[in-house]
């Protein structure tokens, strides 16, 4: 990532050297996490805060939530204002999950069984979300915002259930508020990484993850009318033995970090070097990202004065210099205003930069 330093400049150049090349100037925008629950409401935020959970130090805790009608309408409005030399609007890739947990049913079974619902059912319990599913279909039809598969849920189901059954009070407190993703626990209690859906604690976890991929990809097709040929694992960790399941479901492209830390269970990882266009033994093609646009993280993971627009433009410039497509990573949280409308409005201001 370019940070307006010589070291970061050299690193970005070096990381663009290996891999597939093209003389075309291609810009791809991939936006992760759509369809998943996060902070349900401002009321829940305050409840967690009063209960001793450290919230407010992460932009995900503060801003991120299931997308509402106005979030998508605003994004479509911005995208439709721009076009290339052929008159085509930019097409943003929504990296989507398709389901969320059913909290009441899980509690009824004393955390011993897992139940989920399509995210379209989750939308019905939110106050400004009655047209979200129709807006997604509109985005596909207008070629403005087209989804691909991120996972069934943005949740490591087996790890979550183990934490609940073991009595982790922070995870239980979040559960009671219909929330899965919190970064820090009550008064510093350790919380396992619950958002990495395909990380494994032991190799025994893999059989359930095969089910997650099979059912998730089938649900994706039922929701959107086509199979997803591209998969981006939530938070990155992914055991490569699962690539066969992806292949059997029609997935031909897999997103990867340029250094993939493949989880092997029991805290062990294998380092794999990835580059754009590299193929695995099945013939699937690895795709990597080389540009970053995460303005909502300013003041949290990055300094408040981070110049995301010019930094990202520099990364695009470097990508084109090395004849690479510019693939921009930009999470949903940057476009969400359900909890704090000013966060969403930041994108409008950015486009007037």
CSV table of C-alpha atoms in Angstrom, one decimal:
chain,number,residue,atom,x,y,z
A,1,UNK,CA,0.0,0.0,0.0
A,2,UNK,CA,1.3,3.4,-1.0
A,3,UNK,CA,1.7,5.8,2.0
A,4,UNK,CA,3.5,8.7,0.4
A,5,UNK,CA,6.9,7.4,1.5
A,6,UNK,CA,9.9,6.2,-0.5
A,7,UNK,CA,9.7,2.8,1.1
A,8,UNK,CA,6.1,2.3,0.3
A,9,UNK,CA,6.7,3.6,-3.3
A,10,UNK,CA,9.4,1.0,-3.9
A,11,UNK,CA,7.3,-1.7,-2.3
A,12,UNK,CA,4.3,-1.0,-4.6
A,13,UNK,CA,6.5,-1.0,-7.6
A,14,UNK,CA,8.1,-4.4,-6.6
A,15,UNK,CA,4.8,-6.0,-5.9
A,16,UNK,CA,3.5,-5.1,-9.4
A,17,UNK,CA,6.4,-6.8,-11.2
A,18,UNK,CA,5.4,-10.5,-11.3
A,19,UNK,CA,2.3,-11.8,-13.0
A,20,UNK,CA,0.0,-11.3,-15.9
A,21,UNK,CA,0.3,-8.1,-18.0
A,22,UNK,CA,-1.9,-6.2,-20.4
A,23,UNK,CA,-1.5,-3.0,-22.4
A,24,UNK,CA,-5.2,-2.1,-21.6
A,25,UNK,CA,-5.8,0.3,-18.8
A,26,UNK,CA,-8.2,-1.6,-16.7
A,27,UNK,CA,-9.6,-0.4,-13.4
A,28,UNK,CA,-11.5,-2.9,-11.2
A,29,UNK,CA,-13.2,-1.9,-7.9
A,30,UNK,CA,-13.9,-4.8,-5.5
A,31,UNK,CA,-15.9,-4.0,-2.4
A,32,UNK,CA,-16.2,-6.6,0.3
A,33,UNK,CA,-18.8,-7.5,3.0
A,34,UNK,CA,-22.1,-6.6,1.4
A,35,UNK,CA,-25.1,-8.6,2.7
A,36,UNK,CA,-23.5,-9.3,6.1
A,37,UNK,CA,-24.7,-8.0,9.5
A,38,UNK,CA,-22.4,-5.8,11.6
A,39,UNK,CA,-23.5,-3.1,14.1
A,40,UNK,CA,-27.4,-3.4,14.1
A,41,UNK,CA,-28.2,0.0,15.5
A,42,UNK,CA,-26.9,3.0,17.5
A,43,UNK,CA,-28.9,1.6,20.4
A,44,UNK,CA,-26.9,-1.6,20.3
A,45,UNK,CA,-23.7,0.4,20.0
A,46,UNK,CA,-24.5,2.2,23.2
A,47,UNK,CA,-25.6,-1.0,25.0
A,48,UNK,CA,-22.2,-2.6,24.2
A,49,UNK,CA,-20.3,0.5,25.3
A,50,UNK,CA,-22.2,0.6,28.6
A,51,UNK,CA,-21.5,-3.1,29.1
A,52,UNK,CA,-17.8,-2.7,28.9
A,53,UNK,CA,-17.1,-3.7,25.3
A,54,UNK,CA,-14.5,-1.6,23.6
A,55,UNK,CA,-16.3,-0.1,20.7
A,56,UNK,CA,-15.6,3.1,18.8
A,57,UNK,CA,-12.0,2.3,18.2
A,58,UNK,CA,-12.8,0.5,15.0
A,59,UNK,CA,-14.5,2.1,11.9
A,60,UNK,CA,-16.3,-1.2,11.4
A,61,UNK,CA,-17.9,-0.9,14.9
A,62,UNK,CA,-18.8,2.7,14.4
A,63,UNK,CA,-20.0,2.8,10.8
A,64,UNK,CA,-20.6,-0.6,9.3
A,65,UNK,CA,-24.0,-2.1,9.1
A,66,UNK,CA,-26.3,-4.0,6.7
A,67,UNK,CA,-26.7,-1.8,3.7
A,68,UNK,CA,-29.9,0.2,3.5
A,69,UNK,CA,-31.9,1.6,0.6
A,70,UNK,CA,-30.2,5.0,0.6
A,71,UNK,CA,-26.7,3.5,0.8
A,72,UNK,CA,-27.3,1.7,-2.6
A,73,UNK,CA,-29.2,4.6,-4.1
A,74,UNK,CA,-26.3,7.0,-3.3
A,75,UNK,CA,-23.7,4.6,-4.6
A,76,UNK,CA,-25.7,4.1,-7.9
A,77,UNK,CA,-26.1,7.9,-8.2
A,78,UNK,CA,-22.3,8.4,-8.0
A,79,UNK,CA,-21.4,5.5,-10.3
A,80,UNK,CA,-23.9,6.7,-13.0
A,81,UNK,CA,-22.3,10.1,-13.2
A,82,UNK,CA,-19.1,8.7,-14.7
A,83,UNK,CA,-18.4,6.9,-17.9
A,84,UNK,CA,-15.5,5.8,-20.1
A,85,UNK,CA,-14.7,6.8,-23.7
A,86,UNK,CA,-17.3,4.4,-24.9
A,87,UNK,CA,-20.0,5.9,-22.7
A,88,UNK,CA,-20.1,3.0,-20.3
A,89,UNK,CA,-20.5,3.6,-16.5
A,90,UNK,CA,-18.0,2.1,-14.1
A,91,UNK,CA,-19.1,-1.4,-12.8
A,92,UNK,CA,-18.3,-2.0,-9.2
A,93,UNK,CA,-17.9,-5.6,-8.0
A,94,UNK,CA,-19.9,-6.3,-4.8
A,95,UNK,CA,-18.2,-9.1,-2.8
A,96,UNK,CA,-21.2,-10.5,-1.1
A,97,UNK,CA,-22.3,-12.9,1.5
A,98,UNK,CA,-25.7,-14.4,1.2
A,99,UNK,CA,-26.8,-15.4,4.7
A,100,UNK,CA,-26.8,-14.4,8.4
A,101,UNK,CA,-27.3,-16.4,11.6
A,102,UNK,CA,-30.7,-17.0,13.2
A,103,UNK,CA,-29.9,-16.0,16.8
A,104,UNK,CA,-33.1,-17.1,18.5
A,105,UNK,CA,-33.0,-20.6,16.9
A,106,UNK,CA,-29.4,-21.0,17.8
A,107,UNK,CA,-30.0,-20.0,21.4
A,108,UNK,CA,-33.0,-22.4,21.6
A,109,UNK,CA,-30.6,-25.3,20.8
A,110,UNK,CA,-28.2,-24.1,23.5
A,111,UNK,CA,-25.6,-23.2,20.9
A,112,UNK,CA,-25.2,-26.8,19.8
A,113,UNK,CA,-26.7,-26.3,16.3
A,114,UNK,CA,-26.4,-23.6,13.8
A,115,UNK,CA,-29.3,-22.0,11.8
A,116,UNK,CA,-29.1,-19.3,9.1
A,117,UNK,CA,-31.4,-17.4,6.8
A,118,UNK,CA,-30.9,-15.7,3.4
A,119,UNK,CA,-29.8,-12.1,3.9
A,120,UNK,CA,-33.1,-11.1,2.1
A,121,UNK,CA,-34.9,-12.3,5.2
A,122,UNK,CA,-32.5,-10.4,7.5
A,123,UNK,CA,-33.4,-7.2,5.6
A,124,UNK,CA,-37.0,-7.5,6.7
A,125,UNK,CA,-36.0,-6.8,10.3
A,126,UNK,CA,-34.2,-3.5,9.5
A,127,UNK,CA,-36.2,-0.2,9.2
A,128,UNK,CA,-34.8,1.3,6.0
A,129,UNK,CA,-34.1,-1.8,4.0
A,130,UNK,CA,-37.3,-2.8,2.2
A,131,UNK,CA,-36.0,-2.1,-1.3
A,132,UNK,CA,-32.4,-3.3,-0.9
A,133,UNK,CA,-32.9,-6.7,-2.7
A,134,UNK,CA,-34.6,-4.9,-5.6
A,135,UNK,CA,-31.9,-2.4,-5.8
A,136,UNK,CA,-29.3,-5.1,-6.0
A,137,UNK,CA,-31.2,-6.6,-9.0
A,138,UNK,CA,-31.3,-3.1,-10.5
A,139,UNK,CA,-27.6,-2.7,-10.0
A,140,UNK,CA,-27.0,-6.0,-11.9
A,141,UNK,CA,-29.4,-5.0,-14.7
A,142,UNK,CA,-27.8,-1.5,-15.1
A,143,UNK,CA,-24.3,-3.0,-14.9
A,144,UNK,CA,-23.4,-0.6,-12.0
A,145,UNK,CA,-22.9,-3.0,-9.1
A,146,UNK,CA,-22.6,-6.7,-9.8
A,147,UNK,CA,-22.1,-9.2,-6.9
A,148,UNK,CA,-19.7,-12.2,-6.6
A,149,UNK,CA,-19.3,-14.7,-3.8
A,150,UNK,CA,-17.6,-13.8,-0.5
A,151,UNK,CA,-18.9,-16.7,1.6
A,152,UNK,CA,-22.2,-17.9,3.0
A,153,UNK,CA,-21.9,-15.8,6.1
A,154,UNK,CA,-19.1,-13.4,7.2
A,155,UNK,CA,-18.7,-15.7,10.2
A,156,UNK,CA,-16.6,-18.6,11.3
A,157,UNK,CA,-19.6,-20.7,12.4
A,158,UNK,CA,-17.8,-23.5,14.3
A,159,UNK,CA,-15.4,-21.1,16.1
A,160,UNK,CA,-18.4,-18.9,17.1
A,161,UNK,CA,-20.4,-21.8,18.5
A,162,UNK,CA,-17.4,-23.1,20.4
A,163,UNK,CA,-16.9,-19.6,22.0
A,164,UNK,CA,-20.6,-19.5,22.9
A,165,UNK,CA,-20.7,-23.0,24.4
A,166,UNK,CA,-17.4,-22.2,26.3
A,167,UNK,CA,-19.1,-19.2,27.9
A,168,UNK,CA,-17.0,-16.4,26.4
A,169,UNK,CA,-19.0,-13.5,28.0
A,170,UNK,CA,-18.1,-10.9,25.4
A,171,UNK,CA,-19.2,-13.2,22.6
A,172,UNK,CA,-22.4,-14.1,24.5
A,173,UNK,CA,-23.1,-10.4,25.2
A,174,UNK,CA,-22.7,-9.6,21.5
A,175,UNK,CA,-24.9,-12.6,20.6
A,176,UNK,CA,-27.7,-11.2,22.9
A,177,UNK,CA,-27.6,-8.0,20.8
A,178,UNK,CA,-27.7,-9.9,17.5
A,179,UNK,CA,-24.1,-9.1,16.7
A,180,UNK,CA,-21.2,-11.4,15.8
A,181,UNK,CA,-18.3,-9.1,14.8
A,182,UNK,CA,-16.6,-7.3,17.7
A,183,UNK,CA,-12.9,-6.7,17.8
A,184,UNK,CA,-12.3,-6.3,21.5
A,185,UNK,CA,-14.1,-7.9,24.5
A,186,UNK,CA,-15.4,-6.7,27.8
A,187,UNK,CA,-12.6,-5.1,29.7
A,188,UNK,CA,-10.1,-6.6,27.3
A,189,UNK,CA,-11.3,-10.2,27.3
A,190,UNK,CA,-9.8,-12.1,24.4
A,191,UNK,CA,-12.1,-12.8,21.4
A,192,UNK,CA,-11.2,-15.2,18.7
A,193,UNK,CA,-11.3,-14.0,15.1
A,194,UNK,CA,-14.9,-14.7,14.2
A,195,UNK,CA,-15.1,-12.9,10.9
A,196,UNK,CA,-12.6,-15.2,9.1
A,197,UNK,CA,-15.2,-17.7,7.9
A,198,UNK,CA,-12.7,-20.1,6.4
A,199,UNK,CA,-10.0,-20.1,9.0
A,200,UNK,CA,-9.6,-23.4,10.8
A,201,UNK,CA,-8.8,-24.5,14.3
A,202,UNK,CA,-8.2,-28.1,13.3
A,203,UNK,CA,-8.4,-30.0,10.0
A,204,UNK,CA,-11.7,-31.5,11.2
A,205,UNK,CA,-13.3,-28.1,10.5
A,206,UNK,CA,-12.9,-28.6,6.8
A,207,UNK,CA,-15.8,-30.9,6.3
A,208,UNK,CA,-18.3,-28.2,7.6
A,209,UNK,CA,-16.6,-25.6,5.4
A,210,UNK,CA,-17.2,-27.8,2.4
A,211,UNK,CA,-20.9,-27.6,3.3
A,212,UNK,CA,-20.7,-23.8,3.7
A,213,UNK,CA,-19.3,-23.4,0.2
A,214,UNK,CA,-21.8,-25.8,-1.4
A,215,UNK,CA,-24.9,-24.3,0.2
A,216,UNK,CA,-23.6,-20.7,0.0
A,217,UNK,CA,-22.9,-20.9,-3.8
A,218,UNK,CA,-26.3,-22.5,-4.4
A,219,UNK,CA,-28.0,-19.8,-2.4
A,220,UNK,CA,-26.0,-17.1,-4.3
A,221,UNK,CA,-27.4,-18.5,-7.6
A,222,UNK,CA,-31.0,-18.6,-6.2
A,223,UNK,CA,-30.7,-14.9,-5.2
A,224,UNK,CA,-29.0,-13.5,-8.2
A,225,UNK,CA,-29.8,-15.8,-11.0
A,226,UNK,CA,-26.3,-16.9,-12.0
A,227,UNK,CA,-23.4,-18.9,-10.6
A,228,UNK,CA,-20.5,-16.9,-9.2
A,229,UNK,CA,-17.3,-17.8,-11.1
A,230,UNK,CA,-15.2,-15.7,-8.7
A,231,UNK,CA,-14.6,-16.2,-4.9
A,232,UNK,CA,-13.0,-13.9,-2.4
A,233,UNK,CA,-12.6,-15.6,1.0
A,234,UNK,CA,-13.8,-13.5,4.0
A,235,UNK,CA,-10.8,-11.9,5.8
A,236,UNK,CA,-8.4,-13.9,3.6
A,237,UNK,CA,-7.6,-17.3,5.4
A,238,UNK,CA,-8.5,-20.3,3.3
A,239,UNK,CA,-7.3,-23.9,3.2
A,240,UNK,CA,-6.5,-24.7,-0.4
A,241,UNK,CA,-7.9,-28.2,-0.2
A,242,UNK,CA,-11.3,-26.4,-0.5
A,243,UNK,CA,-10.5,-25.2,-4.0
A,244,UNK,CA,-11.8,-28.5,-5.4
A,245,UNK,CA,-15.2,-27.7,-3.9
A,246,UNK,CA,-15.1,-24.3,-5.5
A,247,UNK,CA,-14.1,-25.9,-8.9
A,248,UNK,CA,-17.0,-28.3,-8.7
A,249,UNK,CA,-19.4,-25.4,-8.2
A,250,UNK,CA,-18.1,-23.5,-11.2
A,251,UNK,CA,-15.7,-21.1,-9.5
A,252,UNK,CA,-12.8,-20.4,-11.9
A,253,UNK,CA,-11.2,-17.4,-10.2
A,254,UNK,CA,-10.0,-17.2,-6.6
A,255,UNK,CA,-8.8,-14.0,-4.8
A,256,UNK,CA,-5.6,-14.2,-2.8
A,257,UNK,CA,-3.2,-12.0,-1.0
A,258,UNK,CA,0.2,-11.9,-2.7
A,259,UNK,CA,1.5,-13.7,0.3
A,260,UNK,CA,-1.2,-16.2,1.3
A,261,UNK,CA,-0.9,-17.6,4.8
A,262,UNK,CA,-2.8,-20.9,4.4
A,263,UNK,CA,-4.3,-22.2,7.7
A,264,UNK,CA,-3.4,-25.8,8.5
A,265,UNK,CA,-5.0,-26.0,11.9
A,266,UNK,CA,-3.6,-25.9,15.4
A,267,UNK,CA,-2.1,-22.5,14.8
A,268,UNK,CA,0.0,-23.7,11.9
A,269,UNK,CA,0.2,-21.8,8.6
A,270,UNK,CA,1.9,-22.4,5.2
A,271,UNK,CA,3.2,-19.4,3.3
A,272,UNK,CA,2.3,-19.4,-0.4
A,273,UNK,CA,3.4,-16.8,-2.9
A,274,UNK,CA,0.7,-15.6,-5.3
A,275,UNK,CA,0.7,-13.4,-8.3
A,276,UNK,CA,-1.9,-12.2,-10.7
A,277,UNK,CA,-2.8,-14.8,-13.3
A,278,UNK,CA,-1.1,-17.7,-11.5
A,279,UNK,CA,-2.9,-21.0,-11.9
A,280,UNK,CA,-3.4,-23.8,-9.4
A,281,UNK,CA,-3.4,-27.5,-10.3
A,282,UNK,CA,-7.1,-27.4,-11.2
A,283,UNK,CA,-6.6,-24.5,-13.6
A,284,UNK,CA,-8.3,-21.9,-11.4
A,285,UNK,CA,-6.7,-18.5,-11.7
A,286,UNK,CA,-5.6,-16.4,-8.7
A,287,UNK,CA,-6.5,-12.7,-8.7
A,288,UNK,CA,-4.7,-10.2,-6.5
A,289,UNK,CA,-5.3,-6.6,-5.6
A,290,UNK,CA,-2.8,-3.7,-5.9
A,291,UNK,CA,-4.7,-0.5,-5.0
A,292,UNK,CA,-6.5,0.5,-1.8
A,293,UNK,CA,-9.3,3.0,-1.1
A,294,UNK,CA,-10.5,2.8,2.5
A,295,UNK,CA,-11.3,6.4,3.6
A,296,UNK,CA,-13.5,5.4,6.6
A,297,UNK,CA,-10.5,3.9,8.2
A,298,UNK,CA,-8.8,7.3,8.6
A,299,UNK,CA,-8.4,8.0,12.3
A,300,UNK,CA,-8.6,4.3,13.1
A,301,UNK,CA,-6.2,2.0,11.3
A,302,UNK,CA,-4.6,4.9,9.4
A,303,UNK,CA,-3.8,8.5,10.2
A,304,UNK,CA,-6.6,11.0,10.1
A,305,UNK,CA,-4.8,13.0,7.3
A,306,UNK,CA,-4.3,10.0,5.0
A,307,UNK,CA,-4.9,11.2,1.4
A,308,UNK,CA,-6.8,8.2,0.1
A,309,UNK,CA,-7.7,9.7,-3.3
A,310,UNK,CA,-4.1,10.7,-4.3
A,311,UNK,CA,-2.6,7.6,-2.8
A,312,UNK,CA,-5.0,5.4,-4.7
A,313,UNK,CA,-4.3,7.3,-7.9
A,314,UNK,CA,-0.6,6.8,-7.4
A,315,UNK,CA,-1.2,3.1,-7.1
A,316,UNK,CA,-3.2,3.1,-10.3
A,317,UNK,CA,-0.4,5.0,-12.0
A,318,UNK,CA,2.1,2.4,-10.9
A,319,UNK,CA,-0.1,-0.5,-11.9
A,320,UNK,CA,-0.4,0.9,-15.4
A,321,UNK,CA,3.3,1.6,-15.6
A,322,UNK,CA,3.9,-2.2,-15.1
A,323,UNK,CA,1.0,-3.0,-17.5
A,324,UNK,CA,-1.2,-4.4,-14.8
A,325,UNK,CA,-4.9,-3.9,-14.2
A,326,UNK,CA,-5.6,-1.6,-11.2
A,327,UNK,CA,-7.7,-3.7,-8.8
A,328,UNK,CA,-8.9,-1.5,-6.0
A,329,UNK,CA,-9.9,-2.9,-2.6
A,330,UNK,CA,-12.6,-0.9,-1.0
A,331,UNK,CA,-14.8,-2.3,1.8
A,332,UNK,CA,-18.6,-1.7,2.2
A,333,UNK,CA,-18.0,0.3,5.4
A,334,UNK,CA,-16.8,3.2,3.2
A,335,UNK,CA,-20.2,3.6,1.6
A,336,UNK,CA,-22.6,3.0,4.5
A,337,UNK,CA,-24.6,5.7,6.2
A,338,UNK,CA,-27.4,3.8,7.9
A,339,UNK,CA,-25.9,4.5,11.3
A,340,UNK,CA,-24.0,7.7,10.5
A,341,UNK,CA,-25.2,9.4,7.2
A,342,UNK,CA,-22.1,11.6,7.2
A,343,UNK,CA,-20.0,8.5,6.5
A,344,UNK,CA,-21.9,7.8,3.3
A,345,UNK,CA,-21.8,11.5,2.2
A,346,UNK,CA,-18.0,11.3,2.3
A,347,UNK,CA,-18.1,9.5,-1.0
A,348,UNK,CA,-19.9,12.3,-2.7
A,349,UNK,CA,-17.3,14.7,-1.5
A,350,UNK,CA,-14.5,12.4,-2.7
A,351,UNK,CA,-16.0,12.3,-6.2
A,352,UNK,CA,-15.8,16.1,-6.3
A,353,UNK,CA,-12.1,16.0,-5.4
